[in-house]
Structure formats: structure tokens, C-alpha cells
Coordinates of C-alpha atoms in Angstrom, one line a residue:
X774 CA -18.7 9.7 -42.2
X775 CA -21.2 9.0 -39.1
X776 CA -24.7 9.5 -40.3
X777 CA -28.3 9.9 -38.5
X778 CA -29.0 6.9 -40.0
X779 CA -25.9 5.0 -39.1
X780 CA -26.5 5.8 -35.6
X781 CA -30.2 4.8 -35.9
X782 CA -29.1 1.4 -36.9
X783 CA -26.7 1.0 -33.8
X784 CA -28.6 2.5 -31.3
X785 CA -32.2 1.8 -32.4
X786 CA -35.0 4.5 -32.9
X787 CA -33.4 6.9 -30.0
X788 CA -31.4 9.0 -32.4
X789 CA -34.1 11.4 -34.3
X790 CA -33.9 11.9 -37.7
X791 CA -34.2 15.1 -39.6
X792 CA -33.3 13.4 -43.1
X793 CA -35.0 11.2 -45.6
X794 CA -33.9 7.3 -45.4
X795 CA -33.2 5.0 -48.1
X796 CA -35.2 1.8 -47.5
X797 CA -33.1 0.1 -50.1
X798 CA -30.3 0.2 -48.2
X799 CA -29.7 -3.4 -45.9
X800 CA -28.2 -2.6 -42.2
X801 CA -24.3 -3.8 -42.2
X802 CA -22.3 -4.2 -39.3
X803 CA -19.0 -2.6 -38.7
X804 CA -17.2 -5.5 -40.8
X805 CA -19.5 -5.3 -43.9
X806 CA -21.6 -8.2 -42.6
X807 CA -25.4 -8.0 -42.8
X808 CA -27.5 -7.5 -39.7
X809 CA -30.3 -9.2 -38.8
X810 CA -33.5 -8.3 -36.4
X811 CA -33.7 -10.9 -33.6
X812 CA -37.1 -11.3 -31.7
X813 CA -36.9 -10.5 -28.3
X814 CA -37.8 -14.3 -26.8
X815 CA -34.7 -15.2 -29.1
X816 CA -32.4 -12.5 -27.5
X817 CA -33.2 -13.5 -24.1
X818 CA -32.2 -17.4 -25.1
X819 CA -29.0 -16.0 -26.3
X820 CA -28.5 -13.7 -23.3
X821 CA -29.1 -16.9 -21.2
X822 CA -26.6 -18.9 -23.3
X823 CA -23.8 -16.3 -22.4
X824 CA -24.3 -16.3 -18.9
X825 CA -24.2 -20.3 -18.9
X826 CA -20.8 -19.7 -20.8
X827 CA -19.6 -17.3 -18.3
X828 CA -21.0 -19.5 -15.3
X829 CA -18.8 -22.4 -16.9
X830 CA -15.6 -19.9 -17.3
X831 CA -15.8 -19.2 -13.6
X832 CA -16.5 -22.9 -12.9
X833 CA -13.4 -24.0 -15.0
X834 CA -11.2 -21.4 -13.5
X835 CA -12.6 -22.6 -10.0
X836 CA -11.7 -26.4 -10.5
X837 CA -8.4 -25.6 -11.7
X838 CA -7.7 -23.4 -8.6
X839 CA -9.2 -26.0 -6.3
X840 CA -6.9 -28.5 -8.0
X841 CA -3.9 -26.3 -7.4
X842 CA -4.8 -25.9 -3.8
X843 CA -5.7 -29.6 -3.2
X844 CA -2.1 -30.7 -4.7
X845 CA -0.6 -28.0 -2.4
X846 CA -2.1 -29.8 0.5
X847 CA -1.5 -33.0 -1.0
X848 CA 2.4 -32.4 -0.8
X849 CA 2.5 -32.7 3.1
X850 CA 1.1 -36.0 2.8
X851 CA 3.3 -37.3 0.0
X852 CA 0.2 -38.0 -2.5
X853 CA 2.1 -35.8 -4.7
X854 CA 5.7 -35.4 -5.7
X855 CA 6.2 -31.7 -6.4
X856 CA 9.7 -31.9 -7.4
X857 CA 8.8 -32.9 -10.8
X858 CA 7.0 -29.2 -10.9
X859 CA 10.8 -27.7 -11.0
X860 CA 10.9 -28.0 -14.9
X861 CA 7.5 -27.1 -15.5
X862 CA 7.0 -23.8 -17.5
X863 CA 3.8 -21.8 -16.0
X864 CA 3.1 -20.5 -19.3
X865 CA 2.3 -23.7 -20.7
X866 CA -0.8 -24.0 -18.6
X867 CA -2.3 -22.2 -21.2
X868 CA -1.8 -25.0 -23.6
X869 CA -3.8 -27.5 -21.3
X870 CA -6.9 -25.2 -20.1
X871 CA -9.8 -25.5 -22.9
X872 CA -9.7 -22.9 -25.7
X873 CA -13.2 -21.8 -25.1
X874 CA -12.3 -20.7 -21.6
X875 CA -9.1 -18.9 -22.6
X876 CA -10.7 -17.0 -25.4
X877 CA -13.6 -15.9 -22.7
X878 CA -10.8 -14.8 -20.6
X879 CA -9.2 -12.7 -22.9
X880 CA -12.4 -11.1 -23.9
X881 CA -13.1 -10.4 -20.6
X882 CA -10.1 -8.9 -19.8
X883 CA -9.8 -7.1 -23.1
X884 CA -13.4 -5.3 -22.3
X885 CA -11.5 -4.4 -18.6
X886 CA -8.6 -2.9 -20.3
X887 CA -10.2 -0.9 -22.8
X888 CA -12.7 0.4 -20.0
X889 CA -9.4 1.3 -17.6
X890 CA -7.8 2.9 -20.7
X891 CA -10.6 4.8 -21.7
X892 CA -11.3 6.3 -18.0
X893 CA -7.6 6.8 -17.2
X894 CA -7.7 9.4 -20.8
X895 CA -11.1 10.6 -19.7
X896 CA -9.5 12.0 -16.4
X897 CA -6.6 14.0 -18.6
X898 CA -8.9 15.0 -21.3
X899 CA -11.2 16.6 -19.1
X900 CA -8.8 18.5 -17.7
X901 CA -7.0 19.5 -20.9
X902 CA -10.7 20.7 -21.6
X903 CA -9.9 23.4 -19.0
X904 CA -6.6 24.4 -19.6
X905 CA -4.4 22.3 -17.4
X906 CA -1.2 21.4 -18.9
X907 CA 1.7 19.6 -17.2
X908 CA 3.9 21.9 -15.6
X909 CA 6.0 20.3 -13.0
X910 CA 7.9 17.5 -12.9
X911 CA 6.8 14.8 -10.7
X912 CA 8.5 12.0 -8.8
X913 CA 6.6 9.5 -6.7
X914 CA 7.8 7.2 -4.0
X915 CA 5.7 4.1 -4.0
X916 CA 4.5 2.3 -0.7
X917 CA 5.2 -0.8 1.1
X918 CA 5.3 -4.0 -0.4
X919 CA 4.4 -2.9 -3.8
X920 CA 7.5 -2.5 -5.2
X921 CA 9.1 -5.6 -6.7
X922 CA 12.4 -7.1 -5.7
X923 CA 15.1 -8.7 -8.1
X924 CA 17.5 -11.2 -7.5
X925 CA 21.1 -9.5 -8.9
X926 CA 23.1 -12.3 -7.4
X927 CA 25.5 -14.2 -9.2
X928 CA 26.8 -16.9 -6.5
X929 CA 25.6 -20.4 -7.2
X930 CA 22.4 -20.4 -5.0
X931 CA 21.4 -17.3 -6.6
X932 CA 22.0 -17.9 -10.6
X933 CA 18.5 -19.8 -11.0
X934 CA 17.1 -16.4 -9.7
X935 CA 19.2 -13.9 -11.7
X936 CA 16.9 -11.2 -12.9
X937 CA 13.9 -12.4 -11.6
X938 CA 11.6 -10.7 -9.1
X939 CA 11.5 -12.7 -5.7
X940 CA 8.9 -10.3 -4.3
X941 CA 5.9 -9.5 -6.1
X942 CA 5.8 -11.9 -9.3
X943 CA 5.1 -15.7 -10.4
X944 CA 8.6 -16.3 -9.6
X945 CA 8.2 -15.6 -6.0
X946 CA 5.3 -18.1 -6.1
X947 CA 7.3 -20.7 -7.6
X948 CA 10.5 -20.3 -5.7
X949 CA 8.1 -20.3 -2.2
X950 CA 6.6 -23.3 -3.4
X951 CA 9.4 -25.2 -4.7
X952 CA 12.3 -23.8 -2.3
X953 CA 10.9 -22.5 0.5
X954 CA 14.3 -22.2 2.7
X955 CA 16.1 -20.5 -0.4
X956 CA 13.4 -18.1 -0.8
X957 CA 13.6 -16.9 3.1
X958 CA 17.3 -17.2 2.9
X959 CA 17.2 -14.2 0.0
X960 CA 14.1 -12.3 1.2
X961 CA 15.6 -12.0 4.7
X962 CA 18.5 -9.4 5.7
X963 CA 21.4 -9.9 7.5
X964 CA 19.7 -10.1 10.9
X965 CA 22.7 -8.3 12.7
X966 CA 23.6 -6.1 10.0
X967 CA 20.1 -5.2 8.4
X968 CA 22.1 -5.6 5.0
X969 CA 22.1 -8.1 2.5
X970 CA 23.2 -11.8 3.8
X971 CA 26.2 -13.0 2.3
X972 CA 26.1 -14.3 -1.4
X973 CA 22.9 -12.4 -1.8
X974 CA 22.0 -9.6 -3.9
X975 CA 18.3 -8.7 -4.1
X976 CA 17.5 -4.9 -5.3
X977 CA 14.2 -2.8 -5.9
X978 CA 13.2 -2.8 -9.5
X979 CA 13.2 0.2 -11.3
X980 CA 11.0 2.4 -13.5
X981 CA 7.3 2.8 -14.2
X982 CA 6.7 -0.8 -14.2
X983 CA 8.8 -1.6 -10.8
X984 CA 5.3 -0.9 -8.6
X985 CA 2.0 -2.5 -8.5
X986 CA -0.9 0.1 -9.9
X987 CA 1.4 2.9 -9.9
X988 CA -0.2 6.2 -10.9
X989 CA 2.4 7.2 -13.4
X990 CA 1.0 4.8 -15.9
X991 CA -2.1 6.5 -15.5
X992 CA 0.1 10.0 -15.6
X993 CA 1.4 8.8 -18.6
X994 CA -2.0 8.5 -20.4
X995 CA -3.7 11.5 -18.9
X996 CA -2.9 13.9 -22.2
X997 CA -1.0 15.9 -20.0
X998 CA 2.2 15.3 -21.8
X999 CA 3.4 13.4 -18.4
X1000 CA 6.3 11.0 -19.3
X1001 CA 9.3 9.4 -18.7
X1002 CA 11.5 12.8 -19.7
X1003 CA 9.6 14.6 -16.6
X1004 CA 8.2 11.7 -14.3
X1005 CA 10.1 9.2 -12.3
X1006 CA 9.3 6.5 -10.0
X1007 CA 11.7 6.7 -6.8
X1008 CA 11.6 2.8 -6.3
X1009 CA 13.1 1.6 -3.1
X1010 CA 13.8 -1.8 -1.3
X1011 CA 11.2 -1.5 1.9
X1012 CA 12.9 -4.1 3.7
X1013 CA 15.6 -1.7 4.9
X1014 CA 15.6 1.2 7.6
X1015 CA 16.3 4.3 6.1
X1016 CA 19.8 4.9 7.3
X1017 CA 20.4 1.4 5.4
X1018 CA 18.8 2.5 2.3
X1019 CA 21.4 5.3 2.1
X1020 CA 24.4 3.0 3.2
X1021 CA 23.7 0.2 0.7
X1022 CA 22.2 2.3 -2.3
X1023 CA 22.6 5.4 -1.8
X1024 CA 19.1 6.1 -2.3
X1025 CA 18.7 9.8 -0.9
X1026 CA 21.6 10.7 -2.7
X1027 CA 20.3 9.6 -6.0
X1028 CA 16.6 10.9 -5.1
X1029 CA 18.3 14.5 -4.7
X1030 CA 20.1 14.2 -7.8
X1031 CA 16.7 13.3 -10.0
X1032 CA 14.8 16.6 -8.2
X1033 CA 17.8 19.0 -8.6
X1034 CA 17.8 17.4 -12.4
X1035 CA 14.1 17.6 -12.8
X1036 CA 13.7 21.2 -12.1
X1037 CA 17.1 22.1 -13.8
X1038 CA 15.5 20.7 -17.2
X1039 CA 12.1 21.9 -16.6
X1040 CA 12.7 25.3 -15.1
X1041 CA 9.8 24.5 -12.8
X1042 CA 9.9 23.0 -8.9
X1043 CA 9.0 19.2 -8.3
X1044 CA 5.9 17.8 -7.1
X1045 CA 6.5 15.0 -4.9
X1046 CA 3.8 11.8 -4.8
X1047 CA 4.2 9.4 -2.0
X1048 CA 1.8 6.7 -1.0
X1049 CA 1.7 5.0 2.5
X1050 CA 5.1 4.1 4.0
X1051 CA 6.6 6.2 1.2
X1052 CA 5.1 9.1 3.0
X1053 CA 7.5 8.2 5.9
X1054 CA 10.6 7.8 3.7
X1055 CA 10.1 10.9 2.3
X1056 CA 9.3 12.8 5.3
X1057 CA 12.8 11.2 6.6
X1058 CA 14.6 12.7 3.3
X1059 CA 13.1 16.2 3.7
X1060 CA 15.5 16.0 7.1
X1061 CA 18.4 14.0 5.5
X1062 CA 18.7 16.6 2.4
X1063 CA 18.8 19.4 5.0
X1064 CA 21.5 18.1 7.2
X1065 CA 25.1 19.2 6.6
X1066 CA 26.5 15.9 7.6
X1067 CA 23.9 14.0 5.0
X1068 CA 22.3 15.8 2.4
X1069 CA 24.1 18.9 2.5
X1070 CA 21.0 21.1 1.3
X1071 CA 21.1 23.2 3.9
X1072 CA 17.6 24.9 5.2
X1073 CA 16.6 26.7 2.1
X1074 CA 16.8 23.3 -0.3
X1075 CA 13.2 22.1 0.0
X1076 CA 11.9 25.6 -0.8
X1077 CA 14.5 25.9 -3.6
X1078 CA 13.7 22.5 -5.6
X1079 CA 10.3 21.5 -4.4
X1080 CA 6.4 23.1 -5.0
X1081 CA 4.4 20.5 -3.6
X1082 CA 4.0 17.3 -1.7
X1083 CA 1.0 15.0 -2.4
X1084 CA 0.6 12.9 0.3
X1085 CA -1.6 9.9 -0.8
X1086 CA -2.8 7.3 2.4
X1087 CA 0.2 8.4 4.0
X1088 CA 0.8 6.1 7.3
X1089 CA 2.7 9.3 9.3
X1090 CA 1.6 7.7 12.2
X1091 CA 2.3 3.9 11.6
X1092 CA -0.2 1.3 10.5
X1093 CA -1.3 -0.6 13.6
X1094 CA -1.5 -4.3 11.7
X1095 CA 2.2 -4.2 11.6
X1096 CA 2.7 -4.8 15.6
X1097 CA 0.8 -8.4 15.2
X1098 CA 2.6 -9.3 12.2
X1099 CA 6.3 -8.9 14.3
X1100 CA 4.8 -10.1 17.6
X1101 CA 2.9 -13.4 16.4
X1102 CA 3.1 -13.5 12.4
X1103 CA -0.7 -12.6 12.4
X1104 CA -3.1 -9.9 11.1
X1105 CA -6.8 -9.7 10.5
X1106 CA -6.1 -11.5 7.2
X1107 CA -5.0 -14.6 8.8
X1108 CA -7.0 -14.2 12.2
X1109 CA -10.5 -14.6 9.9
X1110 CA -9.2 -18.2 7.9
X1111 CA -11.3 -21.1 8.6
X1112 CA -9.7 -24.3 10.6
X1113 CA -8.8 -25.7 7.5
X1114 CA -7.2 -22.9 5.9
X1115 CA -5.1 -22.3 9.2
X1116 CA -4.1 -25.6 9.1
X1117 CA -2.7 -25.4 5.7
X1118 CA -0.7 -22.5 6.2
X1119 CA 0.8 -23.4 9.5
X1120 CA 2.0 -26.6 7.6
X1121 CA 3.4 -24.2 4.8
X1122 CA 4.4 -21.0 6.4
X1123 CA 4.1 -21.5 10.3
X1124 CA 3.5 -18.4 12.5
X1125 CA 6.9 -18.2 13.9
X1126 CA 8.4 -18.3 10.7
X1127 CA 6.7 -15.4 9.5
X1128 CA 7.5 -13.7 12.3
X1129 CA 11.3 -14.6 11.8
X1130 CA 10.6 -13.0 8.2
X1131 CA 8.8 -9.8 9.0
X1132 CA 11.6 -8.9 12.1
X1133 CA 14.4 -9.5 9.5
X1134 CA 12.8 -6.7 7.4
X1135 CA 13.7 -3.7 9.6
X1136 CA 12.1 -1.1 7.2
X1137 CA 8.8 -2.7 8.0
X1138 CA 9.1 -2.0 11.4
X1139 CA 8.8 1.8 10.7
X1140 CA 4.7 1.0 10.9
X1141 CA 4.9 0.5 14.4
X1142 CA 2.6 2.8 15.9
X1143 CA 3.7 6.5 16.2
X1144 CA 2.8 9.1 19.2
X1145 CA 2.3 6.5 22.3
X1146 CA -0.6 7.1 24.5
X1147 CA -1.1 11.0 23.7
X1148 CA -2.3 9.6 20.3
X1149 CA -3.8 6.3 20.5
X1150 CA -5.1 6.2 23.9
X1151 CA -4.8 5.2 27.6
X1152 CA -6.8 2.4 29.7
X1153 CA -9.5 4.7 30.3
X1154 CA -10.6 6.0 26.3
X1155 CA -8.9 6.9 23.2
X1156 CA -9.8 10.0 20.5
X1157 CA -11.2 7.7 18.2
X1158 CA -13.6 5.9 20.9
X1159 CA -17.2 5.6 19.3
X1160 CA -20.3 6.6 21.4
X1161 CA -21.2 3.3 23.6
X1162 CA -18.4 1.5 23.0
X1163 CA -17.6 -1.1 25.7
X1164 CA -14.0 -1.7 25.6
X1165 CA -11.9 1.6 24.3
X1166 CA -9.5 1.4 21.3
X1167 CA -7.1 2.6 24.3
X1168 CA -6.1 -1.0 25.3
X1169 CA -4.4 -1.9 22.2
X1170 CA -3.2 -5.2 23.1
X1171 CA -5.8 -7.3 25.5
X1172 CA -5.8 -10.5 27.0
X1173 CA -8.9 -11.9 28.2
X1174 CA -6.9 -13.9 30.7
X1175 CA -4.4 -12.0 32.2
X1176 CA -2.3 -14.9 34.4
X1177 CA 1.3 -14.7 33.6
X1178 CA 3.8 -12.6 32.4
X1179 CA 3.4 -14.4 28.8
X1180 CA -0.1 -12.9 28.8
X1181 CA -0.1 -10.0 31.2
X1182 CA -3.0 -7.1 31.6
X1183 CA -4.3 -5.1 29.0
X1184 CA -1.5 -3.0 27.4
X1185 CA -1.7 0.5 25.9
X1186 CA 0.4 1.2 22.9
X1187 CA 3.3 2.4 25.2
X1188 CA 3.1 -0.5 26.8
X1189 CA 3.0 -2.8 23.8
X1190 CA 6.0 -1.3 22.4
X1191 CA 7.7 -2.5 25.6
X1192 CA 6.5 -5.9 25.5
X1193 CA 7.3 -6.4 22.0
X1194 CA 10.4 -5.6 22.8
X1195 CA 10.8 -7.8 25.9
X1196 CA 9.8 -10.8 24.1
X1197 CA 12.1 -10.5 20.8
X1198 CA 15.4 -11.5 20.2
X1199 CA 18.0 -9.0 21.0
X1200 CA 19.3 -8.4 17.3
X1201 CA 15.7 -7.3 16.4
X1202 CA 15.3 -5.1 19.8
X1203 CA 19.0 -3.7 18.6
X1204 CA 17.6 -3.0 14.9
X1205 CA 14.5 -1.0 16.3
X1206 CA 16.3 0.8 18.8
X1207 CA 18.8 2.2 16.4
X1208 CA 16.4 2.6 13.5
X1209 CA 13.2 4.3 15.2
X1210 CA 11.4 6.4 17.9
X1211 CA 7.9 6.0 18.4
X1212 CA 7.4 8.9 21.3
X1213 CA 6.5 13.0 20.8
X1214 CA 8.1 15.9 21.5
X1215 CA 6.0 18.4 23.5
X1216 CA 8.6 21.5 23.4
X1217 CA 10.3 23.4 20.4
X1218 CA 13.4 22.9 22.1
X1219 CA 13.0 19.0 21.7
X1220 CA 11.7 19.2 17.9
X1221 CA 14.9 21.3 16.9
X1222 CA 17.6 19.1 19.1
X1223 CA 16.0 16.0 17.3
X1224 CA 16.6 17.3 13.9
X1225 CA 20.2 16.1 14.6
X1226 CA 19.1 12.7 15.4
X1227 CA 18.3 10.4 12.3
X1228 CA 16.2 8.1 14.4
X1229 CA 13.4 10.7 14.7
X1230 CA 13.4 11.6 11.3
X1231 CA 10.3 9.3 10.5
X1232 CA 8.7 10.8 13.2
X1233 CA 6.6 14.0 12.7
X1234 CA 5.6 14.4 15.9
X1235 CA 8.8 14.5 17.1
X1236 CA 10.9 16.5 14.3
X1237 CA 9.1 19.6 12.1
X1238 CA 8.3 20.1 8.7
X1239 CA 11.2 22.0 6.3
X1240 CA 11.6 25.9 6.9
X1241 CA 9.9 26.0 3.2
X1242 CA 7.2 28.5 3.5
X1243 CA 6.3 28.3 -0.1
X1244 CA 5.8 24.4 0.0
X1245 CA 2.4 23.0 -0.3
X1246 CA 1.3 19.7 1.6
X1247 CA -1.8 18.3 0.0
X1248 CA -3.2 15.2 1.7
X1249 CA -5.5 12.3 0.3
X1250 CA -6.7 9.5 1.8
X1251 CA -9.9 7.3 1.7
X1252 CA -12.2 7.0 4.6
X1253 CA -15.2 4.5 5.9
X1254 CA -13.7 1.2 5.6
X1255 CA -12.9 -0.9 8.9
X1256 CA -9.5 -0.9 9.6
X1257 CA -7.5 -3.0 12.0
X1258 CA -7.3 -0.8 15.8
X1259 CA -6.9 -3.1 18.5
X1260 CA -6.1 -7.1 19.5
X1261 CA -7.4 -9.8 21.5
X1262 CA -4.6 -12.3 22.6
X1263 CA -4.1 -15.4 24.7
X1264 CA -1.3 -17.6 25.8
X1265 CA 0.1 -19.6 23.0
X1266 CA -0.2 -23.4 24.6
X1267 CA 0.6 -25.3 21.3
X1268 CA 3.3 -27.3 22.3
X1269 CA 4.6 -27.2 19.2
X1270 CA 4.7 -23.5 18.8
X1271 CA 7.7 -21.3 19.3
X1272 CA 5.9 -18.3 20.3
X1273 CA 4.5 -17.2 23.3
X1274 CA 1.2 -15.8 22.6
X1275 CA -1.5 -15.5 19.6
X1276 CA -4.7 -13.8 18.6
X1277 CA -7.4 -15.5 20.3
X1278 CA -9.6 -16.2 17.0
X1279 CA -12.2 -17.8 19.2
X1280 CA -13.2 -14.1 20.1
X1281 CA -16.4 -12.7 17.9
X1282 CA -18.4 -9.9 19.4
X1283 CA -19.9 -6.7 18.5
X1284 CA -17.0 -5.0 16.7
X1285 CA -14.6 -7.4 17.5
X1286 CA -14.2 -10.4 14.6
X1287 CA -11.9 -13.1 15.3
X1288 CA -10.1 -11.3 17.9
X1289 CA -9.8 -8.3 16.2
X1290 CA -11.3 -5.2 16.9
X1291 CA -12.3 -2.8 13.9
X1292 CA -12.1 0.9 13.6
X1293 CA -12.0 3.7 11.1
X1294 CA -9.6 4.3 8.4
X1295 CA -8.8 2.9 4.7
X1296 CA -8.6 -0.9 5.2
X1297 CA -5.0 -0.8 6.0
X1298 CA -4.2 2.4 7.9
X1299 CA -6.4 3.8 10.5
X1300 CA -7.9 7.2 10.2
X1301 CA -5.6 8.8 13.1
X1302 CA -2.2 7.9 11.2
X1303 CA -3.9 8.7 7.9
X1304 CA -5.6 12.4 9.1
X1305 CA -4.0 13.8 12.1
X1306 CA -1.0 15.5 11.0
X1307 CA -2.9 17.1 8.0
X1308 CA -5.9 17.8 10.2
X1309 CA -4.2 19.0 13.5
X1310 CA -0.5 18.3 13.8
X1311 CA 1.1 20.2 11.3
X1312 CA -1.4 23.1 12.3
X1313 CA 0.8 23.2 15.8
X1314 CA 3.5 25.8 15.1
X1315 CA 6.4 23.7 16.9
X1316 CA 5.7 20.9 14.0
X1317 CA 5.5 23.5 11.1
X1318 CA 7.3 26.8 12.2
X1319 CA 7.4 28.2 8.7
X1320 CA 3.5 27.8 8.5
X1321 CA 3.7 25.3 5.4
X1322 CA 0.0 25.0 3.7
X1323 CA -1.4 22.0 4.3
X1324 CA -4.8 20.6 2.3
X1325 CA -7.2 17.8 3.3
X1326 CA -9.3 15.9 0.7
X1327 CA -11.1 12.8 2.1
X1328 CA -12.4 10.4 -0.2
X1329 CA -15.3 7.7 1.1
X1330 CA -14.9 4.4 0.6
X1331 CA -17.0 3.5 -2.4
X1332 CA -17.0 -0.2 -3.4
X1333 CA -18.4 -1.2 -6.4
X1334 CA -18.4 -4.9 -8.6
X1335 CA -14.9 -4.8 -9.5
X1336 CA -12.4 -2.3 -7.7
X1337 CA -13.0 -1.4 -4.3
X1338 CA -11.2 1.8 -3.3
X1339 CA -9.2 1.0 -0.2
X1340 CA -5.9 1.9 0.8
X1341 CA -4.1 0.7 -2.5
X1342 CA -6.9 0.8 -4.9
X1343 CA -7.3 4.3 -4.0
X1344 CA -4.3 4.8 -6.8
X1345 CA -7.0 3.9 -9.4
X1346 CA -9.5 6.4 -8.4
X1347 CA -10.2 8.8 -11.3
X1348 CA -11.0 11.6 -8.5
X1349 CA -7.7 11.1 -6.9
X1350 CA -6.2 11.2 -10.3
X1351 CA -7.9 14.4 -11.4
X1352 CA -6.3 16.1 -8.1
X1353 CA -3.0 14.9 -8.5
X1354 CA -2.9 16.1 -12.0
X1355 CA -4.5 19.5 -11.0
X1356 CA -1.2 20.0 -8.6
X1357 CA 1.5 19.0 -11.3
X1358 CA -0.5 21.2 -13.7
X1359 CA 0.0 23.9 -11.3
X1360 CA -3.5 24.5 -10.3
X1361 CA -3.7 23.1 -6.9
X1362 CA -5.1 26.6 -5.5
X1363 CA -8.2 25.1 -7.4
X1364 CA -8.4 22.4 -5.0
X1365 CA -10.6 23.1 -1.7
X1366 CA -10.7 21.0 1.5
X1367 CA -13.0 17.8 1.8
X1368 CA -13.8 16.6 5.0
X1369 CA -16.0 13.4 5.5
X1370 CA -15.0 11.4 8.8
X1371 CA -14.5 13.1 12.1
X1372 CA -10.9 13.1 12.1
X1373 CA -11.4 17.0 13.1
X1374 CA -13.2 15.9 16.4
X1375 CA -11.1 12.6 17.2
X1376 CA -7.8 15.5 16.4
X1377 CA -8.9 17.4 19.1
X1378 CA -8.8 14.9 21.7
X1379 CA -5.3 13.8 21.0
X1380 CA -3.3 15.0 24.0
X1381 CA -0.4 16.9 22.0
X1382 CA -0.6 20.6 22.5
X1383 CA 0.5 24.1 21.5
X1384 CA 3.6 24.7 23.6
X1385 CA 2.5 27.4 26.3
X1386 CA 4.2 30.6 26.5
X1387 CA 7.0 31.4 28.6

């Protein structure tokens, strides 16, 4: 039993006493050992000693990491023979790291784990105290790149990787470092078919552990009785286009079956939770499931089986950083590297190799900007231009010197799409044109016609929401973190380069950092992509003829010491989990809209309007 005396011993005189104490009792620790009073000066010395210990920990780990990087770069100069690492067990590294460092690492990670566990439980316990209980089955569709990919190939070239993850694990790093050519053959899809290359079979890992930072684990900790019986992660191979996802994996057929089963077992409609690219995949599914020649569910299926769609940081209008990735194998993260790091990266995985890999993953090209100049601006202005801005975001790709077809005049988003396809291989052009459409439908007639064209099903500006008046959509996303918005390019004059252009990393001025102009967003997805459809687009009748209710809840970026809340880290945010669990518990009506950014102002400047009455 915990007494006031015990509390006093633990916390000092901050706990008042209303009972007498027994001075003959010696204070004891929780394990029965006697406690000693320590003078403040000695406590300060102990604290300094602990800080020094942690500094040695950081120094030791940093040194180990530095040696690894040095060895990596030395490979190109024949200083170290990496062939001998093939038989090395990476787990055995713990045996050679000093025991003190290992112990400190374990202590720190254990403390962080306990903190996370407490925080995760506290959200559910708080809601439970308010009478919220698990009600709806929950199915999550994760985002791009966050799903691990496992090798299931049994051909000789794949046997060494059998049941190992070649994306999202140490197995990937090992394969990439020791056998780059083999890793590329496994990770890239066939350029002509968009499916598995001959003899190679990579598949998305399944279950709660299939995705990084999946909130499903937090749901199961929430004390709302959400677990494997009424929660499911619908992981998918994000490299595939949506059409090929169904052709190869029957992904949408299985997703439809999971939703129907969830309702039959629980007696309640399902809540769908999507993140990032997963929102685009889910939007495609909502069309596929209705189509008579595809899912065959008909126009009432969504209203029958789906209660709510929680759209978390959904890249509904694309993620602009996907464009330079397929044009020149670059993005902000590579443009800002110093010269030494760039040299190492180019020696290890050159830009033209990165371009080839990204283009051979057609699914990732769904993230190219959607909505054209109407959404992203023209050569004069853009909806999200800031007061006093010198160069408008409307010129998406800029060339400081325009003196050839390789470096033409500054380009808008529409012109950038055309430029990309003109400077791409035939197989990539064919994959994109047969899978996606990035335009705008300005009339109801166009929208209804597009319901029969699967290339349009990922584009919310060319197709409508389901005819499901009882469906509810919740848009939760972060704001306030600088996000890639436009780029400055130059002609690539390197005689060894296989590309025409490269980001002009020498240009840094104002909002431009190493050739990348930063705008508003969550660090990955621009604000217009996250918020336009939710704040305005789905309030236009042709895109939402059934009047589906849409709520927006913006969360400002609040960086702290350990976990900044950006596009991915938002999944660990307690306030987000609170919102999700309220919807899953049937209390979504308690959520009030919350705007922090200027998205409604920007949305009014987007050149997409209500259809004029005839």
C-alpha cells in the first residue's frame, strides 16, 4: 500500500502529511536497498558524470558510423575489399561495441519505449473515461514507400533473398551495398509490362508490422478493444500502378472482401483510414468498386459498407517532389548535400540510375502534380504566392539560362508534364499515359464520362465522390513546415552524365535553397495538395453531387527534441490518434473543423469553379 510517507520519500516534501511519521524507519528503495542523502554538490558531480557518459555514447556511435562511411567511400579506391562482408552477420556488431555503450543505448531506448507506450495508452484511456468505445472495424491503406517489400522468388538469383525485405530493412541495405545490380533487378518492375521481371517476385509485406509507423499498433494499445479481429492493414506494392495492382495481386478484390467481412462480423460499417499516396489508392478503389465491369458493387455499395473515410495527409493532388525524382533523380534532400556527399552518392548510385529506378516504379508517378495550371498557377501568379514574392510559384521549373531545347524557358506545371514526357523513354511515356490523367473536368458531363475511364480514377478533379450521402470524410494533415514548391534547373554539362538537366544547386537566395524553392505544406506534400479538395474542391457540386460531409482539421508543425511532426511523423501525434479513435468509436460528430493555414484563401484563387447554370 502506498502511504504519504512512501510518497514523501520518493518525491520529497512536496507531499503534505496529515499523519505522524516513524523516525526509526530507514528509507528504502523499491528493491529494498537503503537510500542515502546526497549533498547538492555531489549530486551535481554525478549529473556531470552522467552527461559525460552520454557524450561518450554519442562520440562512440558517431565514430562507428564514421568508420562505416569511410569504408564505404574507400571501396571505390580499392582500400578495402568488400567481398569479405558477404558472410558477415550484421547482428554480431554488438559483440565488438564496448559493453558500456551497448548498455547506455539499451537504457535510452527502453526509456523512450516506455514513454511511447505510456503516451499511446493515455490517448485511449482518456477517451475511455469519456465513454468512447470501439465501434467500427478499421482498415488502413498506408502511404507510398512506407510498406516493406519481401522477396518470394525461388529462382537461383533470388534464393539468397527469400522472405527477406528488399525495401525497408537492413536486408535492403546489405543487398544495395554488396550487390547493387541484383538489388536493382529485384526492385525495378519490367519496363514494358509494369509487372514482375522474369524470375523475380517481390510482394508487399502484410499485417500490422508491414508498414513503418503504422497507427494500427497505437490503436491496439488504445484500450478501445481495437485489434486483429476488427482492424486490418491493407498494405500494397506501391511500385505498381493501380490497374496492375488488381491484375497481379487482386488487391482491390481483396480490399472489397475485407470491408464486407468487417461489416458482416461486427454489424457496423467500416472506417477507412488512408495516409499519403494511400488516399489516392483509396479514391481509385471507390470508383473501381462501383464499376459494373470491375468491382461490381454498384452505386450504393459505398453507402452500404463504409461509414467514414479518414484522409491523413493525403496527396490528393500529388507531391511536387516526385517530379524532379523522375526528371533528374533529385529532390531537396540530394540538392542540399555538400560536395563530398554528392561525390559519394554519385559514385554509389548516380542520378541516371536513380531516374531509371524511379521511372521503373509506375506507381510512384501517381504523385506527379494533378490539376495543371488551374491549381498550381501560370507564369504570372499562383494561388499560394505570398505577398512580396519575387518569382511566382506558377513557374514550376525555372531555367536561369534558356538557350537550348534542353533548357527552355520557364515552365508551368502543364508545360513541365510535356517536357518530362518529351525527355523520357518510350516505355515510360506509355506507362504514364496508359495509367494516369492529371487534368481538370470543368463540367458534370465530363465528370460522369470519366467514371468509365480508369485512367481518371485517381484524379479527384476529373471524377466525383461516391453517391453515398451518409459517408463522412475527415481530412487531417499537418501545416507550417517548408515544403518543395518549385525548382531551378540548368543544363547538365557533365560529359559523363546521361541526363539533359540537373537542379542548379549553386542558386541560394531568399526562399530558394540550393535550387529548390520552398512553400507551405507538411514537409512532403504541399498545402494545396493536402487541403484544396477538402476545403473547397469537394464543395463544388459536380465533384460531390451526393453532398458527402467533409471536415478539415489542420495540425500545426510543432517540432520537439525527438519527434518533429511532419508528413510521416504526424502518425505518432497524440492529437491525431485522438481524432481517429473518436471516429472509430462512432463519435466523429464531436470533431469541429480547425483551420490554421490560409488554405481557404488559396482555394478561392484556384481556377476551378462551379458549373454555370444553363
